[in-house]
Amino acid sequence: MPIPKVYPCLLRSLFQISADDVVFLASPLTFDPSVVDIFLALSSGAQLLITPSINKKIPSRLAQVLFKDHKTTVLQVTPTLLCRFGRRTLKQEVLSSDSSLRVLALGGESCPSPALLRSWRHEDNTTHVFNIYGITEVSCWACCYEIPQSLLQSKSLPSSMAYSVPLGSPLMDTVVEVRDEHGCVVTEGEGQVFIGGKDRVCLLDDEEAVIPGTMRATGDWVIVQDTQLYYLGRRDSLIKRHGKRVNLDNLQQLILSLPQVEACAVGLYEGIRLLAFVVVSTPGDQKAVSPLPSVQQHVQQSPPALVQHQEDLHSLVSLHQEEMSGAEGDPSRLIVNQLSLMLPSYSVPDALVLVPALCLTPHGKVDMEALRTIYERQRRCLKSPQEDVSQLKQTLQSLWQDTLGFAKDVIIDEESNFLLSGGDSLKALHLCEDILTTVGVTSPELLEVILGKTFADVLHYIARVTLMQPLENSTSSLPEDKKRPHTDPPAFVLAKRERKEPQSAAAEKQAFKVTRRGGEVIEMNVRNKRSNLTDAVREKDSSQKQKDNILGFCLSWSSDTGRCVDASPVLLVHERTDQLSDVPKTSAFIGSHSHRIQALDLDTGNLLWERVLGGRIEASAAVSHCGTFVIIGCYDGCVYFLCAASGKTRWIFETGDAVKSCPAVDQHTGLVIVGSHDGHVYALDPKLQRCVWKRHCGGGAVFASPYLQCPLRQLYVASLGGHLLCLNPDNGDVLWSDSRDVPFFSSPNGCSGLVVIGSVDGNICCYSNTGKVVWQFLTKGPVFSSPCFTLDRQRLLCGSHDGQLYCLNSADGALVWTFQTSGKVYSTPCVFDGSTVGRGGFLVGLASTDGKVWILDGENGQMLASHVLPGELFSSPVVHEQFLVVGCRNDYVYCLKLTVKEEAQRD
């Protein structure tokens, strides 16, 4: 590769290189900056320090060699390689107050922000820091910028330098241009960098000649402000998710700014899943948090297309960092919680992958392919049951074989020693990192076990730190003092208190009931199970003879989920037993746009547990027929089966697109039936953890929740393509179908051989169980609300975008009464027994989109109580006894208590 003659003299002058300097050769000879290092030293008579590659893999040893043994003065590295030293080593050795390092040149990747650089330096450090930029196509560096010492020492940064460092001025004989998408030169604004020059010519690939002055496209996007070029990212780092633009480089910088994060890399997996690979800081190494400059200042440096998401990315950083950095607990949980609070849903990574160190290419840059391989291994490992030690053994054997270069058919003996099998310290380090990232834990002792013990010892050690059961029929020579105590592996579960999970055999016999939207109540093993809820209606006359009560609302509790709550709650009510004495009587489960699902004690509002899943949650949850699982769909296309007692993942089933449908549970077979935006409905067996059948629904996503008429063994599914299907729930066969020209957002519901559904064309449609249209009722607006039935099943209720709630006769669709709300009715009304609040008959809980909650008399539609919440309501209210639970778009879940005031005594 030709190196222009200006390089040695120009950089030698910029860096003021002399014969007294020690230049470290950080790059391999296959990376063009190595040639710059070599000629810098040779042309100045300086020393060129070359160290074995193994030292670059062990940061503490490299720091010893560079700054204690050889007093290095010039260091040219990538930011990622510099990060591997760790914050403590950077501050105490590399950039200490008495560091030998005069020149630090950072290139090959985006330059860290001045705030981050300052957190790495001792306040008395005087090292000169340069941002160098260039591409191989023009023989390496093309621009250089020295960051002023005043900027590195200042705690208040100018707006133009808050988040990025300029690329600097072109080097001698170098031409740098910024061009827009039409090829026009940009002097103010955004564009792609082009580099060239009369004397800066390289032949690429099969080129035999190049016209002098040829300008090479870099693929780097910048913004020009006051003649300075500010790096925005690679063109391919500007992606689109859920219809919104996301800048991966900005996202990476934001995550890196968190106090718990030592290093970070962000990328896409299979072009869809957004992954964040994070190296967690040790407590003593966490950086101090500096106030961030205003969002508007940073937005001005970003492409206009990114303005909207930039504000969401940064507006909450200052507010939450101080609070979260002082919190105690698992740092991985803190990171996930912060990201959920700080980022819009489309910018939140689908997975946070903890790694002991970022994988590097031979050139010192982040190796995203290697990191994606780690994610694949970890994902395969997590899909297997944790107790499956045989799977762990296969995984460990595969990693052992790959590291030593063995063929896959080579069997690793349990007594094999890594070093005696052809390994060395460098390979041992690679194996250690691969194991830790695959199983998702950290352990400083594992490397010692690999170097000094057998394959069986390594397997036993990993089984212990991941809480697997001890191996049988196998021996281990690992001494007792090396065995680690049982501590929970990292998991994104927030448990407010410990509770024993019920044993599965006993759980199936436990008495419980589930209350869902629409007032649907499912009872299992309840001792005094009511055969028909019309008992409540029969009590109406006697109740009214005693008294009528004035109803009101008071706030019982609220819970902050971090983002909008459009999902509806589901309540799990346990009968008290000796075995369940420490379990809350009633738990409420609800998801949020923040990716969180919360389990809350209905009586107190205490957070029982919280999970951060892989995407936004709009779907309502369901409870398995045994009462031990909570099932919920997610925007990441997955259906999660979580332990109802602890929130731990029991199974994840992946569909082809987002899941916004609430699952239906077959109480006879235990199958969980759920729709997906991939157009299919799936029947899942949580016990065997397999898909029993799936059915394509004729076109369009399945947004609505399936409805199962158990006595008739008929399953109803509706799609946004306007199709209503009646299926056999045991095998998915189509019994009949009907198509309309408009989508179904409403979920079907039924009784007595009828099924009813709302339509976007404003109709409420009733079908027989053979597919014949029995009646239709036309409202004055689109119907997104799902119908529900009164306790005696004689009437049904359904809302409309015209703002009204309609009460119709089930048999013929005749109008009984209407109630006009102050907004639109998107959600499903909830019918409940009025005797719980001292009134006869049945009552209706209702929410309108303007934030108002209503209680109506089910007989005549008269309003009995109302309450205004501070946000829009798309969630459907659920009532249990005197409590009404509903999600709100102001990020909160609210529990309102119905208050009762006696009005009059009657004869």
PDB file of N, CA and C in Angstrom, residues 393-450:
ATOM      1  N   LYS A 393     -23.335 -29.863  28.466  1.00  0.00           N
ATOM      2  CA  LYS A 393     -22.131 -30.622  28.128  1.00  0.00           C
ATOM      3  C   LYS A 393     -21.870 -30.569  26.623  1.00  0.00           C
ATOM      4  N   GLN A 394     -22.943 -30.697  25.833  1.00  0.00           N
ATOM      5  CA  GLN A 394     -22.784 -30.624  24.376  1.00  0.00           C
ATOM      6  C   GLN A 394     -22.281 -29.242  23.951  1.00  0.00           C
ATOM      7  N   THR A 395     -22.832 -28.212  24.584  1.00  0.00           N
ATOM      8  CA  THR A 395     -22.406 -26.850  24.264  1.00  0.00           C
ATOM      9  C   THR A 395     -20.938 -26.638  24.611  1.00  0.00           C
ATOM     10  N   LEU A 396     -20.547 -27.069  25.808  1.00  0.00           N
ATOM     11  CA  LEU A 396     -19.165 -26.915  26.233  1.00  0.00           C
ATOM     12  C   LEU A 396     -18.221 -27.709  25.333  1.00  0.00           C
ATOM     13  N   GLN A 397     -18.631 -28.907  24.959  1.00  0.00           N
ATOM     14  CA  GLN A 397     -17.794 -29.723  24.079  1.00  0.00           C
ATOM     15  C   GLN A 397     -17.606 -29.045  22.729  1.00  0.00           C
ATOM     16  N   SER A 398     -18.675 -28.441  22.204  1.00  0.00           N
ATOM     17  CA  SER A 398     -18.583 -27.746  20.922  1.00  0.00           C
ATOM     18  C   SER A 398     -17.629 -26.560  21.011  1.00  0.00           C
ATOM     19  N   LEU A 399     -17.725 -25.772  22.084  1.00  0.00           N
ATOM     20  CA  LEU A 399     -16.817 -24.638  22.262  1.00  0.00           C
ATOM     21  C   LEU A 399     -15.377 -25.107  22.413  1.00  0.00           C
ATOM     22  N   TRP A 400     -15.172 -26.182  23.144  1.00  0.00           N
ATOM     23  CA  TRP A 400     -13.831 -26.767  23.340  1.00  0.00           C
ATOM     24  C   TRP A 400     -13.245 -27.176  21.994  1.00  0.00           C
ATOM     25  N   GLN A 401     -14.068 -27.858  21.187  1.00  0.00           N
ATOM     26  CA  GLN A 401     -13.610 -28.308  19.862  1.00  0.00           C
ATOM     27  C   GLN A 401     -13.274 -27.118  18.965  1.00  0.00           C
ATOM     28  N   ASP A 402     -14.144 -26.112  18.950  1.00  0.00           N
ATOM     29  CA  ASP A 402     -13.911 -24.955  18.088  1.00  0.00           C
ATOM     30  C   ASP A 402     -12.621 -24.223  18.470  1.00  0.00           C
ATOM     31  N   THR A 403     -12.389 -24.070  19.766  1.00  0.00           N
ATOM     32  CA  THR A 403     -11.215 -23.335  20.225  1.00  0.00           C
ATOM     33  C   THR A 403      -9.921 -24.059  19.873  1.00  0.00           C
ATOM     34  N   LEU A 404      -9.927 -25.380  19.992  1.00  0.00           N
ATOM     35  CA  LEU A 404      -8.718 -26.167  19.710  1.00  0.00           C
ATOM     36  C   LEU A 404      -8.625 -26.572  18.243  1.00  0.00           C
ATOM     37  N   GLY A 405      -9.650 -26.253  17.444  1.00  0.00           N
ATOM     38  CA  GLY A 405      -9.610 -26.605  16.023  1.00  0.00           C
ATOM     39  C   GLY A 405      -9.893 -28.062  15.744  1.00  0.00           C
ATOM     40  N   PHE A 406     -10.582 -28.737  16.653  1.00  0.00           N
ATOM     41  CA  PHE A 406     -10.917 -30.151  16.472  1.00  0.00           C
ATOM     42  C   PHE A 406     -12.139 -30.285  15.570  1.00  0.00           C
ATOM     43  N   ALA A 407     -12.240 -31.416  14.903  1.00  0.00           N
ATOM     44  CA  ALA A 407     -13.425 -31.732  14.128  1.00  0.00           C
ATOM     45  C   ALA A 407     -14.590 -32.017  15.079  1.00  0.00           C
ATOM     46  N   LYS A 408     -15.794 -31.871  14.566  1.00  0.00           N
ATOM     47  CA  LYS A 408     -16.969 -32.044  15.405  1.00  0.00           C
ATOM     48  C   LYS A 408     -17.144 -33.478  15.891  1.00  0.00           C
ATOM     49  N   ASP A 409     -16.571 -34.439  15.169  1.00  0.00           N
ATOM     50  CA  ASP A 409     -16.742 -35.829  15.586  1.00  0.00           C
ATOM     51  C   ASP A 409     -15.704 -36.270  16.611  1.00  0.00           C
ATOM     52  N   VAL A 410     -14.803 -35.374  17.003  1.00  0.00           N
ATOM     53  CA  VAL A 410     -13.810 -35.705  18.026  1.00  0.00           C
ATOM     54  C   VAL A 410     -14.479 -35.619  19.395  1.00  0.00           C
ATOM     55  N   ILE A 411     -14.441 -36.712  20.136  1.00  0.00           N
ATOM     56  CA  ILE A 411     -15.059 -36.758  21.456  1.00  0.00           C
ATOM     57  C   ILE A 411     -14.073 -36.215  22.495  1.00  0.00           C
ATOM     58  N   ILE A 412     -14.551 -35.309  23.324  1.00  0.00           N
ATOM     59  CA  ILE A 412     -13.719 -34.747  24.377  1.00  0.00           C
ATOM     60  C   ILE A 412     -13.865 -35.605  25.631  1.00  0.00           C
ATOM     61  N   ASP A 413     -12.776 -36.229  26.039  1.00  0.00           N
ATOM     62  CA  ASP A 413     -12.792 -37.068  27.236  1.00  0.00           C
ATOM     63  C   ASP A 413     -12.954 -36.197  28.481  1.00  0.00           C
ATOM     64  N   GLU A 414     -13.637 -36.731  29.489  1.00  0.00           N
ATOM     65  CA  GLU A 414     -13.872 -35.944  30.698  1.00  0.00           C
ATOM     66  C   GLU A 414     -12.586 -35.601  31.436  1.00  0.00           C
ATOM     67  N   GLU A 415     -11.547 -36.413  31.225  1.00  0.00           N
ATOM     68  CA  GLU A 415     -10.277 -36.154  31.907  1.00  0.00           C
ATOM     69  C   GLU A 415      -9.323 -35.310  31.074  1.00  0.00           C
ATOM     70  N   SER A 416      -9.818 -34.817  29.919  1.00  0.00           N
ATOM     71  CA  SER A 416      -8.958 -34.013  29.047  1.00  0.00           C
ATOM     72  C   SER A 416      -8.559 -32.719  29.742  1.00  0.00           C
ATOM     73  N   ASN A 417      -7.285 -32.358  29.589  1.00  0.00           N
ATOM     74  CA  ASN A 417      -6.786 -31.087  30.088  1.00  0.00           C
ATOM     75  C   ASN A 417      -6.593 -30.155  28.909  1.00  0.00           C
ATOM     76  N   PHE A 418      -7.033 -28.912  29.039  1.00  0.00           N
ATOM     77  CA  PHE A 418      -7.033 -27.988  27.908  1.00  0.00           C
ATOM     78  C   PHE A 418      -5.622 -27.734  27.382  1.00  0.00           C
ATOM     79  N   LEU A 419      -4.678 -27.472  28.279  1.00  0.00           N
ATOM     80  CA  LEU A 419      -3.302 -27.182  27.848  1.00  0.00           C
ATOM     81  C   LEU A 419      -2.636 -28.408  27.236  1.00  0.00           C
ATOM     82  N   LEU A 420      -2.876 -29.585  27.830  1.00  0.00           N
ATOM     83  CA  LEU A 420      -2.268 -30.813  27.311  1.00  0.00           C
ATOM     84  C   LEU A 420      -2.912 -31.276  26.013  1.00  0.00           C
ATOM     85  N   SER A 421      -4.084 -30.700  25.676  1.00  0.00           N
ATOM     86  CA  SER A 421      -4.766 -31.071  24.428  1.00  0.00           C
ATOM     87  C   SER A 421      -4.378 -30.160  23.271  1.00  0.00           C
ATOM     88  N   GLY A 422      -3.416 -29.257  23.491  1.00  0.00           N
ATOM     89  CA  GLY A 422      -2.961 -28.374  22.425  1.00  0.00           C
ATOM     90  C   GLY A 422      -3.330 -26.925  22.627  1.00  0.00           C
ATOM     91  N   GLY A 423      -3.936 -26.606  23.776  1.00  0.00           N
ATOM     92  CA  GLY A 423      -4.317 -25.239  24.041  1.00  0.00           C
ATOM     93  C   GLY A 423      -3.177 -24.422  24.607  1.00  0.00           C
ATOM     94  N   ASP A 424      -3.358 -23.114  24.647  1.00  0.00           N
ATOM     95  CA  ASP A 424      -2.403 -22.215  25.273  1.00  0.00           C
ATOM     96  C   ASP A 424      -3.189 -21.146  26.023  1.00  0.00           C
ATOM     97  N   SER A 425      -2.470 -20.214  26.623  1.00  0.00           N
ATOM     98  CA  SER A 425      -3.152 -19.215  27.447  1.00  0.00           C
ATOM     99  C   SER A 425      -4.081 -18.331  26.629  1.00  0.00           C
ATOM    100  N   LEU A 426      -3.705 -18.011  25.401  1.00  0.00           N
ATOM    101  CA  LEU A 426      -4.555 -17.178  24.566  1.00  0.00           C
ATOM    102  C   LEU A 426      -5.842 -17.919  24.197  1.00  0.00           C
ATOM    103  N   LYS A 427      -5.706 -19.186  23.804  1.00  0.00           N
ATOM    104  CA  LYS A 427      -6.890 -19.976  23.472  1.00  0.00           C
ATOM    105  C   LYS A 427      -7.767 -20.194  24.697  1.00  0.00           C
ATOM    106  N   ALA A 428      -7.139 -20.348  25.855  1.00  0.00           N
ATOM    107  CA  ALA A 428      -7.903 -20.514  27.094  1.00  0.00           C
ATOM    108  C   ALA A 428      -8.732 -19.274  27.375  1.00  0.00           C
ATOM    109  N   LEU A 429      -8.141 -18.114  27.091  1.00  0.00           N
ATOM    110  CA  LEU A 429      -8.872 -16.864  27.294  1.00  0.00           C
ATOM    111  C   LEU A 429     -10.066 -16.783  26.354  1.00  0.00           C
ATOM    112  N   HIS A 430      -9.876 -17.186  25.101  1.00  0.00           N
ATOM    113  CA  HIS A 430     -10.981 -17.199  24.141  1.00  0.00           C
ATOM    114  C   HIS A 430     -12.080 -18.151  24.600  1.00  0.00           C
ATOM    115  N   LEU A 431     -11.696 -19.350  25.046  1.00  0.00           N
ATOM    116  CA  LEU A 431     -12.680 -20.325  25.499  1.00  0.00           C
ATOM    117  C   LEU A 431     -13.440 -19.797  26.707  1.00  0.00           C
ATOM    118  N   CYS A 432     -12.732 -19.167  27.623  1.00  0.00           N
ATOM    119  CA  CYS A 432     -13.367 -18.611  28.819  1.00  0.00           C
ATOM    120  C   CYS A 432     -14.421 -17.582  28.433  1.00  0.00           C
ATOM    121  N   GLU A 433     -14.083 -16.668  27.538  1.00  0.00           N
ATOM    122  CA  GLU A 433     -15.032 -15.643  27.119  1.00  0.00           C
ATOM    123  C   GLU A 433     -16.236 -16.256  26.408  1.00  0.00           C
ATOM    124  N   ASP A 434     -15.984 -17.262  25.553  1.00  0.00           N
ATOM    125  CA  ASP A 434     -17.087 -17.906  24.834  1.00  0.00           C
ATOM    126  C   ASP A 434     -18.040 -18.612  25.789  1.00  0.00           C
ATOM    127  N   ILE A 435     -17.492 -19.284  26.810  1.00  0.00           N
ATOM    128  CA  ILE A 435     -18.344 -19.990  27.770  1.00  0.00           C
ATOM    129  C   ILE A 435     -19.200 -19.005  28.557  1.00  0.00           C
ATOM    130  N   LEU A 436     -18.569 -17.960  29.060  1.00  0.00           N
ATOM    131  CA  LEU A 436     -19.286 -17.004  29.903  1.00  0.00           C
ATOM    132  C   LEU A 436     -20.392 -16.293  29.129  1.00  0.00           C
ATOM    133  N   THR A 437     -20.115 -15.927  27.897  1.00  0.00           N
ATOM    134  CA  THR A 437     -21.140 -15.246  27.105  1.00  0.00           C
ATOM    135  C   THR A 437     -22.254 -16.207  26.697  1.00  0.00           C
ATOM    136  N   THR A 438     -21.924 -17.477  26.495  1.00  0.00           N
ATOM    137  CA  THR A 438     -22.941 -18.449  26.098  1.00  0.00           C
ATOM    138  C   THR A 438     -23.918 -18.725  27.228  1.00  0.00           C
ATOM    139  N   VAL A 439     -23.407 -18.892  28.444  1.00  0.00           N
ATOM    140  CA  VAL A 439     -24.290 -19.204  29.572  1.00  0.00           C
ATOM    141  C   VAL A 439     -24.812 -17.960  30.266  1.00  0.00           C
ATOM    142  N   GLY A 440     -24.263 -16.791  29.930  1.00  0.00           N
ATOM    143  CA  GLY A 440     -24.789 -15.542  30.443  1.00  0.00           C
ATOM    144  C   GLY A 440     -24.449 -15.233  31.882  1.00  0.00           C
ATOM    145  N   VAL A 441     -23.252 -15.620  32.335  1.00  0.00           N
ATOM    146  CA  VAL A 441     -22.814 -15.287  33.697  1.00  0.00           C
ATOM    147  C   VAL A 441     -21.411 -14.706  33.624  1.00  0.00           C
ATOM    148  N   THR A 442     -20.926 -14.196  34.750  1.00  0.00           N
ATOM    149  CA  THR A 442     -19.552 -13.731  34.854  1.00  0.00           C
ATOM    150  C   THR A 442     -18.860 -14.523  35.953  1.00  0.00           C
ATOM    151  N   SER A 443     -17.569 -14.791  35.782  1.00  0.00           N
ATOM    152  CA  SER A 443     -16.824 -15.549  36.778  1.00  0.00           C
ATOM    153  C   SER A 443     -15.337 -15.304  36.598  1.00  0.00           C
ATOM    154  N   PRO A 444     -14.670 -14.704  37.578  1.00  0.00           N
ATOM    155  CA  PRO A 444     -13.228 -14.477  37.459  1.00  0.00           C
ATOM    156  C   PRO A 444     -12.413 -15.750  37.641  1.00  0.00           C
ATOM    157  N   GLU A 445     -13.008 -16.819  38.189  1.00  0.00           N
ATOM    158  CA  GLU A 445     -12.250 -18.038  38.480  1.00  0.00           C
ATOM    159  C   GLU A 445     -12.242 -19.040  37.340  1.00  0.00           C
ATOM    160  N   LEU A 446     -13.125 -18.842  36.324  1.00  0.00           N
ATOM    161  CA  LEU A 446     -13.253 -19.863  35.285  1.00  0.00           C
ATOM    162  C   LEU A 446     -11.953 -20.075  34.524  1.00  0.00           C
ATOM    163  N   LEU A 447     -11.227 -18.994  34.212  1.00  0.00           N
ATOM    164  CA  LEU A 447      -9.982 -19.133  33.453  1.00  0.00           C
ATOM    165  C   LEU A 447      -8.996 -20.031  34.186  1.00  0.00           C
ATOM    166  N   GLU A 448      -8.932 -19.887  35.502  1.00  0.00           N
ATOM    167  CA  GLU A 448      -8.035 -20.726  36.295  1.00  0.00           C
ATOM    168  C   GLU A 448      -8.434 -22.197  36.217  1.00  0.00           C
ATOM    169  N   VAL A 449      -9.740 -22.461  36.233  1.00  0.00           N
ATOM    170  CA  VAL A 449     -10.224 -23.843  36.135  1.00  0.00           C
ATOM    171  C   VAL A 449      -9.875 -24.429  34.775  1.00  0.00           C
ATOM    172  N   ILE A 450     -10.045 -23.649  33.706  1.00  0.00           N
ATOM    173  CA  ILE A 450      -9.717 -24.143  32.361  1.00  0.00           C
ATOM    174  C   ILE A 450      -8.241 -24.476  32.250  1.00  0.00           C
TER     175      ILE A 450
END
